[in-house]
């Protein structure tokens, strides 16, 4: 079964053009399923039955997996066995009738405007690293881009005159405007800090690490957590927190939902609509007649 899983991941990569994170998630879920099935003496993909898969789902639930995690695993199984069915590897799809548990959508914790300002003001602008960090945080909040998009930006992805960023993933690209505060932070970084960070190296990345190399997600996460602690923010903050703040603050101030959807790169507007639910929650708590 391992070879079939590798073939499926290759199909995702080459045909579906999915992200590396998506591919790793599918692979992780399916390898875990395979190990369970092997313990049940089910070795081959064509031997798997719907009962086997139900047993695996019960095992996940018994081990305390959340409804969201179980749902994700079921989605992985459905995608995998549909692929095998279409490839002719199996005659019938054992995952066809699996039902995912209902997942209650939890609104993300959102930084207030005041908390966001405290966070953005933490970097010390006396060092190249501090100036870089300030520019990264300002741009992240100004555009709502994903952290992987932020650390993948190249110098050529910035339109300095028109003040927009070009974000690319494997399927499409989108242009996101940024305001004057982010522009000033970026220009200061470009002039004062970036030359010091890259030295003599030929580096096209907009935001290299302190060695002049590409920054990792983990590297930026550590930077963000450090500034959150300095700002006295109690929330368990992640790079996605500023993306949520970007969207929520726009919606709270009356931004068009479809425009926010486009800037975030959401394919389904229902994902963006959770920020209107957040706005409704704030209204009901704050309005005297809410």
PDB file of C-alpha atoms in Angstrom:
ATOM      1  CA  UNK A   1       0.000   0.000   0.000  1.00  0.00           C
ATOM      2  CA  UNK A   2       2.949   2.299   0.565  1.00  0.00           C
ATOM      3  CA  UNK A   3       3.657   2.451  -3.179  1.00  0.00           C
ATOM      4  CA  UNK A   4       0.047   3.463  -3.875  1.00  0.00           C
ATOM      5  CA  UNK A   5       0.321   6.246  -1.285  1.00  0.00           C
ATOM      6  CA  UNK A   6       3.525   7.497  -2.930  1.00  0.00           C
ATOM      7  CA  UNK A   7       1.772   7.418  -6.299  1.00  0.00           C
ATOM      8  CA  UNK A   8      -1.134   9.438  -4.889  1.00  0.00           C
ATOM      9  CA  UNK A   9       1.180  12.080  -3.393  1.00  0.00           C
ATOM     10  CA  UNK A  10       3.004  12.291  -6.732  1.00  0.00           C
ATOM     11  CA  UNK A  11      -0.378  12.755  -8.451  1.00  0.00           C
ATOM     12  CA  UNK A  12      -1.254  15.593  -6.046  1.00  0.00           C
ATOM     13  CA  UNK A  13       2.072  17.254  -6.763  1.00  0.00           C
ATOM     14  CA  UNK A  14       2.208  16.864 -10.534  1.00  0.00           C
ATOM     15  CA  UNK A  15      -1.455  16.960 -11.555  1.00  0.00           C
ATOM     16  CA  UNK A  16      -3.353  18.772  -8.811  1.00  0.00           C
ATOM     17  CA  UNK A  17      -0.432  21.143  -8.139  1.00  0.00           C
ATOM     18  CA  UNK A  18      -1.102  21.115  -4.412  1.00  0.00           C
ATOM     19  CA  UNK A  19       1.178  22.785  -1.887  1.00  0.00           C
ATOM     20  CA  UNK A  20       3.955  20.884  -0.149  1.00  0.00           C
ATOM     21  CA  UNK A  21       2.154  21.252   3.182  1.00  0.00           C
ATOM     22  CA  UNK A  22      -1.006  19.670   1.709  1.00  0.00           C
ATOM     23  CA  UNK A  23       0.991  16.790   0.274  1.00  0.00           C
ATOM     24  CA  UNK A  24       2.729  16.127   3.591  1.00  0.00           C
ATOM     25  CA  UNK A  25      -0.619  16.218   5.402  1.00  0.00           C
ATOM     26  CA  UNK A  26      -2.149  13.620   3.061  1.00  0.00           C
ATOM     27  CA  UNK A  27       0.946  11.447   3.266  1.00  0.00           C
ATOM     28  CA  UNK A  28       1.026  11.593   7.076  1.00  0.00           C
ATOM     29  CA  UNK A  29      -2.676  10.706   7.383  1.00  0.00           C
ATOM     30  CA  UNK A  30      -2.500   7.835   4.908  1.00  0.00           C
ATOM     31  CA  UNK A  31       0.693   6.302   6.315  1.00  0.00           C
ATOM     32  CA  UNK A  32      -0.946   6.293   9.750  1.00  0.00           C
ATOM     33  CA  UNK A  33      -4.007   4.575   8.255  1.00  0.00           C
ATOM     34  CA  UNK A  34      -1.766   2.027   6.514  1.00  0.00           C
ATOM     35  CA  UNK A  35      -0.008   1.097   9.766  1.00  0.00           C
ATOM     36  CA  UNK A  36      -3.385   0.527  11.443  1.00  0.00           C
ATOM     37  CA  UNK A  37      -4.575  -1.668   8.562  1.00  0.00           C
ATOM     38  CA  UNK A  38      -1.361  -3.691   8.638  1.00  0.00           C
ATOM     39  CA  UNK A  39      -1.995  -4.427  12.309  1.00  0.00           C
ATOM     40  CA  UNK A  40      -5.367  -5.787  11.184  1.00  0.00           C
ATOM     41  CA  UNK A  41      -3.572  -8.028   8.652  1.00  0.00           C
ATOM     42  CA  UNK A  42      -4.859  -5.950   5.729  1.00  0.00           C
ATOM     43  CA  UNK A  43      -1.817  -5.461   3.521  1.00  0.00           C
ATOM     44  CA  UNK A  44      -3.090  -4.554   0.054  1.00  0.00           C
ATOM     45  CA  UNK A  45      -5.193  -1.622  -1.141  1.00  0.00           C
ATOM     46  CA  UNK A  46      -7.673  -3.903  -2.914  1.00  0.00           C
ATOM     47  CA  UNK A  47      -8.316  -5.806   0.347  1.00  0.00           C
ATOM     48  CA  UNK A  48      -9.544  -2.758   2.248  1.00  0.00           C
ATOM     49  CA  UNK A  49     -13.262  -2.673   3.050  1.00  0.00           C
ATOM     50  CA  UNK A  50     -15.568   0.035   4.339  1.00  0.00           C
ATOM     51  CA  UNK A  51     -15.682  -1.885   7.652  1.00  0.00           C
ATOM     52  CA  UNK A  52     -11.876  -1.637   7.929  1.00  0.00           C
ATOM     53  CA  UNK A  53     -12.043   2.116   7.450  1.00  0.00           C
ATOM     54  CA  UNK A  54     -14.864   2.488   9.981  1.00  0.00           C
ATOM     55  CA  UNK A  55     -12.710   0.556  12.469  1.00  0.00           C
ATOM     56  CA  UNK A  56      -9.871   2.985  11.842  1.00  0.00           C
ATOM     57  CA  UNK A  57     -12.152   5.992  12.379  1.00  0.00           C
ATOM     58  CA  UNK A  58     -13.384   4.483  15.670  1.00  0.00           C
ATOM     59  CA  UNK A  59      -9.751   3.975  16.688  1.00  0.00           C
ATOM     60  CA  UNK A  60      -8.987   7.654  16.008  1.00  0.00           C
ATOM     61  CA  UNK A  61     -11.970   8.732  18.097  1.00  0.00           C
ATOM     62  CA  UNK A  62     -11.088   6.289  20.891  1.00  0.00           C
ATOM     63  CA  UNK A  63      -7.628   7.843  21.036  1.00  0.00           C
ATOM     64  CA  UNK A  64      -9.097  11.277  21.634  1.00  0.00           C
ATOM     65  CA  UNK A  65      -8.704  12.788  18.168  1.00  0.00           C
ATOM     66  CA  UNK A  66     -10.826  15.892  17.644  1.00  0.00           C
ATOM     67  CA  UNK A  67     -13.706  15.977  15.183  1.00  0.00           C
ATOM     68  CA  UNK A  68     -11.605  18.267  12.965  1.00  0.00           C
ATOM     69  CA  UNK A  69      -8.716  15.773  12.909  1.00  0.00           C
ATOM     70  CA  UNK A  70     -11.038  12.847  12.192  1.00  0.00           C
ATOM     71  CA  UNK A  71     -12.686  14.841   9.386  1.00  0.00           C
ATOM     72  CA  UNK A  72      -9.312  15.618   7.856  1.00  0.00           C
ATOM     73  CA  UNK A  73      -8.324  11.940   7.950  1.00  0.00           C
ATOM     74  CA  UNK A  74     -11.597  10.951   6.294  1.00  0.00           C
ATOM     75  CA  UNK A  75     -10.979  13.550   3.573  1.00  0.00           C
ATOM     76  CA  UNK A  76      -7.512  12.058   3.032  1.00  0.00           C
ATOM     77  CA  UNK A  77      -8.971   8.550   2.730  1.00  0.00           C
ATOM     78  CA  UNK A  78     -11.688   9.682   0.347  1.00  0.00           C
ATOM     79  CA  UNK A  79      -9.177  11.417  -1.903  1.00  0.00           C
ATOM     80  CA  UNK A  80      -6.821   8.438  -1.868  1.00  0.00           C
ATOM     81  CA  UNK A  81      -9.384   5.739  -2.652  1.00  0.00           C
ATOM     82  CA  UNK A  82     -11.102   7.859  -5.298  1.00  0.00           C
ATOM     83  CA  UNK A  83      -7.686   8.186  -6.972  1.00  0.00           C
ATOM     84  CA  UNK A  84      -7.131   4.400  -6.780  1.00  0.00           C
ATOM     85  CA  UNK A  85     -10.609   3.769  -8.212  1.00  0.00           C
ATOM     86  CA  UNK A  86     -10.029   6.134 -11.126  1.00  0.00           C
ATOM     87  CA  UNK A  87      -6.605   4.579 -11.748  1.00  0.00           C
ATOM     88  CA  UNK A  88      -8.209   1.128 -11.888  1.00  0.00           C
ATOM     89  CA  UNK A  89      -6.157  -0.157  -8.946  1.00  0.00           C
ATOM     90  CA  UNK A  90      -9.311  -1.086  -7.017  1.00  0.00           C
ATOM     91  CA  UNK A  91     -12.710  -2.185  -8.311  1.00  0.00           C
ATOM     92  CA  UNK A  92     -14.812  -0.466  -5.612  1.00  0.00           C
ATOM     93  CA  UNK A  93     -14.228   2.582  -3.421  1.00  0.00           C
ATOM     94  CA  UNK A  94     -14.372   1.584   0.288  1.00  0.00           C
ATOM     95  CA  UNK A  95     -14.356   5.242   1.394  1.00  0.00           C
ATOM     96  CA  UNK A  96     -17.234   6.383  -0.817  1.00  0.00           C
ATOM     97  CA  UNK A  97     -19.899   6.299   1.919  1.00  0.00           C
ATOM     98  CA  UNK A  98     -17.780   7.497   4.856  1.00  0.00           C
ATOM     99  CA  UNK A  99     -19.331  10.428   6.690  1.00  0.00           C
ATOM    100  CA  UNK A 100     -17.221  13.038   8.414  1.00  0.00           C
ATOM    101  CA  UNK A 101     -18.291  14.149  11.916  1.00  0.00           C
ATOM    102  CA  UNK A 102     -19.766  17.621  12.127  1.00  0.00           C
ATOM    103  CA  UNK A 103     -17.065  20.114  13.000  1.00  0.00           C
ATOM    104  CA  UNK A 104     -18.156  23.178  14.911  1.00  0.00           C
ATOM    105  CA  UNK A 105     -16.321  26.147  13.410  1.00  0.00           C
ATOM    106  CA  UNK A 106     -14.578  28.072  16.147  1.00  0.00           C
ATOM    107  CA  UNK A 107     -13.934  31.726  15.555  1.00  0.00           C
ATOM    108  CA  UNK A 108     -10.215  32.480  15.746  1.00  0.00           C
ATOM    109  CA  UNK A 109      -8.913  34.611  18.575  1.00  0.00           C
ATOM    110  CA  UNK A 110      -8.400  38.103  17.148  1.00  0.00           C
ATOM    111  CA  UNK A 111      -5.918  40.712  18.323  1.00  0.00           C
ATOM    112  CA  UNK A 112      -7.470  44.066  19.115  1.00  0.00           C
ATOM    113  CA  UNK A 113      -6.199  47.094  17.206  1.00  0.00           C
ATOM    114  CA  UNK A 114      -4.369  48.213  20.377  1.00  0.00           C
ATOM    115  CA  UNK A 115      -2.699  44.800  20.826  1.00  0.00           C
ATOM    116  CA  UNK A 116      -1.721  44.775  17.159  1.00  0.00           C
ATOM    117  CA  UNK A 117      -0.090  48.203  17.471  1.00  0.00           C
ATOM    118  CA  UNK A 118       1.829  47.084  20.570  1.00  0.00           C
ATOM    119  CA  UNK A 119       3.094  44.036  18.707  1.00  0.00           C
ATOM    120  CA  UNK A 120       4.140  46.015  15.625  1.00  0.00           C
ATOM    121  CA  UNK A 121       6.023  48.511  17.774  1.00  0.00           C
ATOM    122  CA  UNK A 122       8.255  45.900  19.456  1.00  0.00           C
ATOM    123  CA  UNK A 123      11.162  45.548  16.982  1.00  0.00           C
ATOM    124  CA  UNK A 124      14.173  47.708  17.847  1.00  0.00           C
ATOM    125  CA  UNK A 125      14.903  49.759  14.745  1.00  0.00           C
ATOM    126  CA  UNK A 126      18.551  50.277  15.698  1.00  0.00           C
ATOM    127  CA  UNK A 127      19.730  47.009  14.146  1.00  0.00           C
ATOM    128  CA  UNK A 128      19.399  45.452  10.702  1.00  0.00           C
ATOM    129  CA  UNK A 129      17.448  42.541  12.212  1.00  0.00           C
ATOM    130  CA  UNK A 130      15.070  44.881  14.031  1.00  0.00           C
ATOM    131  CA  UNK A 131      14.426  46.953  10.905  1.00  0.00           C
ATOM    132  CA  UNK A 132      13.802  43.743   8.926  1.00  0.00           C
ATOM    133  CA  UNK A 133      11.437  42.381  11.577  1.00  0.00           C
ATOM    134  CA  UNK A 134       9.512  45.665  11.664  1.00  0.00           C
ATOM    135  CA  UNK A 135       9.064  45.552   7.882  1.00  0.00           C
ATOM    136  CA  UNK A 136       7.942  41.914   7.966  1.00  0.00           C
ATOM    137  CA  UNK A 137       5.353  42.493  10.692  1.00  0.00           C
ATOM    138  CA  UNK A 138       4.016  45.650   9.060  1.00  0.00           C
ATOM    139  CA  UNK A 139       3.721  43.931   5.682  1.00  0.00           C
ATOM    140  CA  UNK A 140       2.062  40.853   7.174  1.00  0.00           C
ATOM    141  CA  UNK A 141      -0.571  42.984   8.890  1.00  0.00           C
ATOM    142  CA  UNK A 142      -0.947  45.306   5.878  1.00  0.00           C
ATOM    143  CA  UNK A 143      -1.632  42.492   3.411  1.00  0.00           C
ATOM    144  CA  UNK A 144      -2.935  39.484   5.362  1.00  0.00           C
ATOM    145  CA  UNK A 145      -0.667  37.173   3.386  1.00  0.00           C
ATOM    146  CA  UNK A 146       0.276  33.724   4.659  1.00  0.00           C
ATOM    147  CA  UNK A 147       3.639  33.325   6.353  1.00  0.00           C
ATOM    148  CA  UNK A 148       4.832  30.961   3.603  1.00  0.00           C
ATOM    149  CA  UNK A 149       4.005  33.688   1.070  1.00  0.00           C
ATOM    150  CA  UNK A 150       5.815  36.302   3.164  1.00  0.00           C
ATOM    151  CA  UNK A 151       9.076  34.374   3.471  1.00  0.00           C
ATOM    152  CA  UNK A 152       8.941  33.376  -0.223  1.00  0.00           C
ATOM    153  CA  UNK A 153       8.712  36.967  -1.491  1.00  0.00           C
ATOM    154  CA  UNK A 154      11.412  38.147  -3.852  1.00  0.00           C
ATOM    155  CA  UNK A 155      12.523  41.717  -4.420  1.00  0.00           C
ATOM    156  CA  UNK A 156      10.833  41.621  -7.820  1.00  0.00           C
ATOM    157  CA  UNK A 157       7.474  40.836  -6.181  1.00  0.00           C
ATOM    158  CA  UNK A 158       7.252  44.359  -4.728  1.00  0.00           C
ATOM    159  CA  UNK A 159       5.864  47.198  -6.827  1.00  0.00           C
ATOM    160  CA  UNK A 160       7.325  50.120  -4.926  1.00  0.00           C
ATOM    161  CA  UNK A 161       5.654  52.819  -7.026  1.00  0.00           C
ATOM    162  CA  UNK A 162       2.109  51.449  -7.023  1.00  0.00           C
ATOM    163  CA  UNK A 163       2.459  49.950  -3.511  1.00  0.00           C
ATOM    164  CA  UNK A 164       1.365  46.372  -4.018  1.00  0.00           C
ATOM    165  CA  UNK A 165       2.807  42.907  -3.493  1.00  0.00           C
ATOM    166  CA  UNK A 166       2.492  39.983  -5.884  1.00  0.00           C
ATOM    167  CA  UNK A 167       1.737  36.783  -3.935  1.00  0.00           C
ATOM    168  CA  UNK A 168       2.214  33.492  -5.752  1.00  0.00           C
ATOM    169  CA  UNK A 169       1.213  29.939  -5.007  1.00  0.00           C
ATOM    170  CA  UNK A 170       1.403  26.969  -7.325  1.00  0.00           C
ATOM    171  CA  UNK A 171      -1.945  27.626  -8.971  1.00  0.00           C
ATOM    172  CA  UNK A 172      -2.359  31.384  -9.170  1.00  0.00           C
ATOM    173  CA  UNK A 173      -1.083  34.764  -8.148  1.00  0.00           C
ATOM    174  CA  UNK A 174      -2.805  37.747  -6.608  1.00  0.00           C
ATOM    175  CA  UNK A 175      -1.912  41.398  -6.092  1.00  0.00           C
ATOM    176  CA  UNK A 176      -2.376  42.886  -2.621  1.00  0.00           C
ATOM    177  CA  UNK A 177      -2.036  46.621  -1.935  1.00  0.00           C
ATOM    178  CA  UNK A 178      -0.221  47.929   1.122  1.00  0.00           C
ATOM    179  CA  UNK A 179      -0.441  51.298   2.831  1.00  0.00           C
ATOM    180  CA  UNK A 180       1.988  54.076   3.661  1.00  0.00           C
ATOM    181  CA  UNK A 181       3.040  52.691   7.045  1.00  0.00           C
ATOM    182  CA  UNK A 182       4.148  49.415   5.483  1.00  0.00           C
ATOM    183  CA  UNK A 183       5.757  51.307   2.592  1.00  0.00           C
ATOM    184  CA  UNK A 184       7.887  53.387   4.962  1.00  0.00           C
ATOM    185  CA  UNK A 185       8.955  50.287   6.891  1.00  0.00           C
ATOM    186  CA  UNK A 186       9.826  48.478   3.656  1.00  0.00           C
ATOM    187  CA  UNK A 187      11.790  51.411   2.252  1.00  0.00           C
ATOM    188  CA  UNK A 188      13.765  51.807   5.465  1.00  0.00           C
ATOM    189  CA  UNK A 189      14.512  48.086   5.381  1.00  0.00           C
ATOM    190  CA  UNK A 190      15.517  48.171   1.697  1.00  0.00           C
ATOM    191  CA  UNK A 191      17.895  51.090   2.191  1.00  0.00           C
ATOM    192  CA  UNK A 192      19.372  50.483   5.644  1.00  0.00           C
ATOM    193  CA  UNK A 193      19.061  46.821   6.644  1.00  0.00           C
ATOM    194  CA  UNK A 194      18.862  44.464   3.686  1.00  0.00           C
ATOM    195  CA  UNK A 195      22.320  45.337   2.270  1.00  0.00           C
ATOM    196  CA  UNK A 196      23.851  44.527   5.663  1.00  0.00           C
ATOM    197  CA  UNK A 197      21.995  41.203   5.919  1.00  0.00           C
ATOM    198  CA  UNK A 198      22.912  39.903   2.470  1.00  0.00           C
ATOM    199  CA  UNK A 199      26.476  41.300   2.361  1.00  0.00           C
ATOM    200  CA  UNK A 200      28.171  40.302  -0.875  1.00  0.00           C
ATOM    201  CA  UNK A 201      25.762  37.457  -1.594  1.00  0.00           C
ATOM    202  CA  UNK A 202      23.567  37.382  -4.681  1.00  0.00           C
ATOM    203  CA  UNK A 203      20.215  37.038  -2.911  1.00  0.00           C
ATOM    204  CA  UNK A 204      16.871  37.715  -4.575  1.00  0.00           C
ATOM    205  CA  UNK A 205      14.793  37.053  -1.453  1.00  0.00           C
ATOM    206  CA  UNK A 206      13.061  40.102   0.003  1.00  0.00           C
ATOM    207  CA  UNK A 207      13.500  38.935   3.607  1.00  0.00           C
ATOM    208  CA  UNK A 208      16.641  36.824   4.166  1.00  0.00           C
ATOM    209  CA  UNK A 209      17.628  35.578   7.611  1.00  0.00           C
ATOM    210  CA  UNK A 210      20.607  36.998   9.490  1.00  0.00           C
ATOM    211  CA  UNK A 211      22.946  34.780   7.459  1.00  0.00           C
ATOM    212  CA  UNK A 212      21.631  36.111   4.173  1.00  0.00           C
ATOM    213  CA  UNK A 213      19.793  32.865   3.408  1.00  0.00           C
ATOM    214  CA  UNK A 214      16.086  32.109   3.007  1.00  0.00           C
ATOM    215  CA  UNK A 215      14.124  32.385   6.240  1.00  0.00           C
ATOM    216  CA  UNK A 216      12.150  29.367   7.479  1.00  0.00           C
ATOM    217  CA  UNK A 217       8.592  29.320   8.813  1.00  0.00           C
ATOM    218  CA  UNK A 218       9.952  28.216  12.182  1.00  0.00           C
ATOM    219  CA  UNK A 219      12.460  31.080  12.170  1.00  0.00           C
ATOM    220  CA  UNK A 220       9.759  33.664  11.651  1.00  0.00           C
ATOM    221  CA  UNK A 221       7.494  31.983  14.214  1.00  0.00           C
ATOM    222  CA  UNK A 222      10.229  32.359  16.863  1.00  0.00           C
ATOM    223  CA  UNK A 223      10.644  36.027  15.961  1.00  0.00           C
ATOM    224  CA  UNK A 224       6.896  36.628  16.278  1.00  0.00           C
ATOM    225  CA  UNK A 225       6.569  34.810  19.607  1.00  0.00           C
ATOM    226  CA  UNK A 226       9.442  36.833  21.053  1.00  0.00           C
ATOM    227  CA  UNK A 227       7.760  40.126  20.152  1.00  0.00           C
ATOM    228  CA  UNK A 228       4.386  38.887  21.443  1.00  0.00           C
ATOM    229  CA  UNK A 229       5.981  38.171  24.837  1.00  0.00           C
ATOM    230  CA  UNK A 230       7.608  41.603  24.859  1.00  0.00           C
ATOM    231  CA  UNK A 231       4.251  43.200  24.041  1.00  0.00           C
ATOM    232  CA  UNK A 232       2.588  41.391  26.958  1.00  0.00           C
ATOM    233  CA  UNK A 233       0.130  39.571  24.702  1.00  0.00           C
ATOM    234  CA  UNK A 234      -1.339  36.560  26.521  1.00  0.00           C
ATOM    235  CA  UNK A 235      -2.884  34.946  23.443  1.00  0.00           C
ATOM    236  CA  UNK A 236      -1.087  31.948  21.934  1.00  0.00           C
ATOM    237  CA  UNK A 237       0.032  33.863  18.868  1.00  0.00           C
ATOM    238  CA  UNK A 238       1.006  32.360  15.498  1.00  0.00           C
ATOM    239  CA  UNK A 239       1.912  33.927  12.136  1.00  0.00           C
ATOM    240  CA  UNK A 240      -1.731  33.361  11.136  1.00  0.00           C
ATOM    241  CA  UNK A 241      -2.821  35.665  13.986  1.00  0.00           C
ATOM    242  CA  UNK A 242      -1.859  38.770  12.011  1.00  0.00           C
ATOM    243  CA  UNK A 243      -3.694  37.392   8.965  1.00  0.00           C
ATOM    244  CA  UNK A 244      -6.816  37.062  11.111  1.00  0.00           C
ATOM    245  CA  UNK A 245      -6.300  40.573  12.506  1.00  0.00           C
ATOM    246  CA  UNK A 246      -5.910  42.012   8.988  1.00  0.00           C
ATOM    247  CA  UNK A 247      -9.196  40.474   7.843  1.00  0.00           C
ATOM    248  CA  UNK A 248     -11.198  41.136  11.002  1.00  0.00           C
ATOM    249  CA  UNK A 249     -10.131  44.760  11.295  1.00  0.00           C
ATOM    250  CA  UNK A 250     -10.997  45.398   7.639  1.00  0.00           C
ATOM    251  CA  UNK A 251     -14.447  43.810   7.991  1.00  0.00           C
ATOM    252  CA  UNK A 252     -15.119  45.601  11.279  1.00  0.00           C
ATOM    253  CA  UNK A 253     -14.421  48.881   9.484  1.00  0.00           C
ATOM    254  CA  UNK A 254     -16.823  48.120   6.658  1.00  0.00           C
ATOM    255  CA  UNK A 255     -14.594  46.607   3.958  1.00  0.00           C
ATOM    256  CA  UNK A 256     -16.338  44.741   1.129  1.00  0.00           C
ATOM    257  CA  UNK A 257     -16.302  41.026   1.897  1.00  0.00           C
ATOM    258  CA  UNK A 258     -15.454  39.997  -1.663  1.00  0.00           C
ATOM    259  CA  UNK A 259     -12.470  42.367  -1.687  1.00  0.00           C
ATOM    260  CA  UNK A 260     -11.216  40.844   1.575  1.00  0.00           C
ATOM    261  CA  UNK A 261     -11.747  37.362   0.106  1.00  0.00           C
ATOM    262  CA  UNK A 262      -9.641  38.291  -2.928  1.00  0.00           C
ATOM    263  CA  UNK A 263      -6.817  39.746  -0.829  1.00  0.00           C
ATOM    264  CA  UNK A 264      -6.739  36.691   1.436  1.00  0.00           C
ATOM    265  CA  UNK A 265      -6.812  34.311  -1.512  1.00  0.00           C
ATOM    266  CA  UNK A 266      -9.817  32.366  -0.198  1.00  0.00           C
ATOM    267  CA  UNK A 267     -11.422  30.232  -2.898  1.00  0.00           C
ATOM    268  CA  UNK A 268     -14.702  30.035  -0.947  1.00  0.00           C
ATOM    269  CA  UNK A 269     -16.269  33.173   0.476  1.00  0.00           C
ATOM    270  CA  UNK A 270     -17.769  31.143   3.346  1.00  0.00           C
ATOM    271  CA  UNK A 271     -14.233  30.992   4.783  1.00  0.00           C
ATOM    272  CA  UNK A 272     -14.032  34.785   4.725  1.00  0.00           C
ATOM    273  CA  UNK A 273     -17.521  35.097   6.210  1.00  0.00           C
ATOM    274  CA  UNK A 274     -16.318  33.905   9.619  1.00  0.00           C
ATOM    275  CA  UNK A 275     -15.001  37.456  10.084  1.00  0.00           C
ATOM    276  CA  UNK A 276     -18.528  38.827   9.710  1.00  0.00           C
ATOM    277  CA  UNK A 277     -19.550  36.439  12.504  1.00  0.00           C
ATOM    278  CA  UNK A 278     -16.733  37.939  14.557  1.00  0.00           C
ATOM    279  CA  UNK A 279     -18.015  41.434  13.793  1.00  0.00           C
ATOM    280  CA  UNK A 280     -21.531  40.376  14.824  1.00  0.00           C
ATOM    281  CA  UNK A 281     -20.141  39.002  18.098  1.00  0.00           C
ATOM    282  CA  UNK A 282     -18.342  42.312  18.805  1.00  0.00           C
ATOM    283  CA  UNK A 283     -21.522  44.273  17.944  1.00  0.00           C
ATOM    284  CA  UNK A 284     -23.711  42.232  20.272  1.00  0.00           C
ATOM    285  CA  UNK A 285     -21.249  42.624  23.144  1.00  0.00           C
ATOM    286  CA  UNK A 286     -20.588  46.331  22.630  1.00  0.00           C
ATOM    287  CA  UNK A 287     -23.798  47.883  21.324  1.00  0.00           C
ATOM    288  CA  UNK A 288     -26.127  49.141  24.075  1.00  0.00           C
ATOM    289  CA  UNK A 289     -29.108  47.666  22.231  1.00  0.00           C
ATOM    290  CA  UNK A 290     -27.243  44.604  20.898  1.00  0.00           C
TER     291      UNK A 290
END
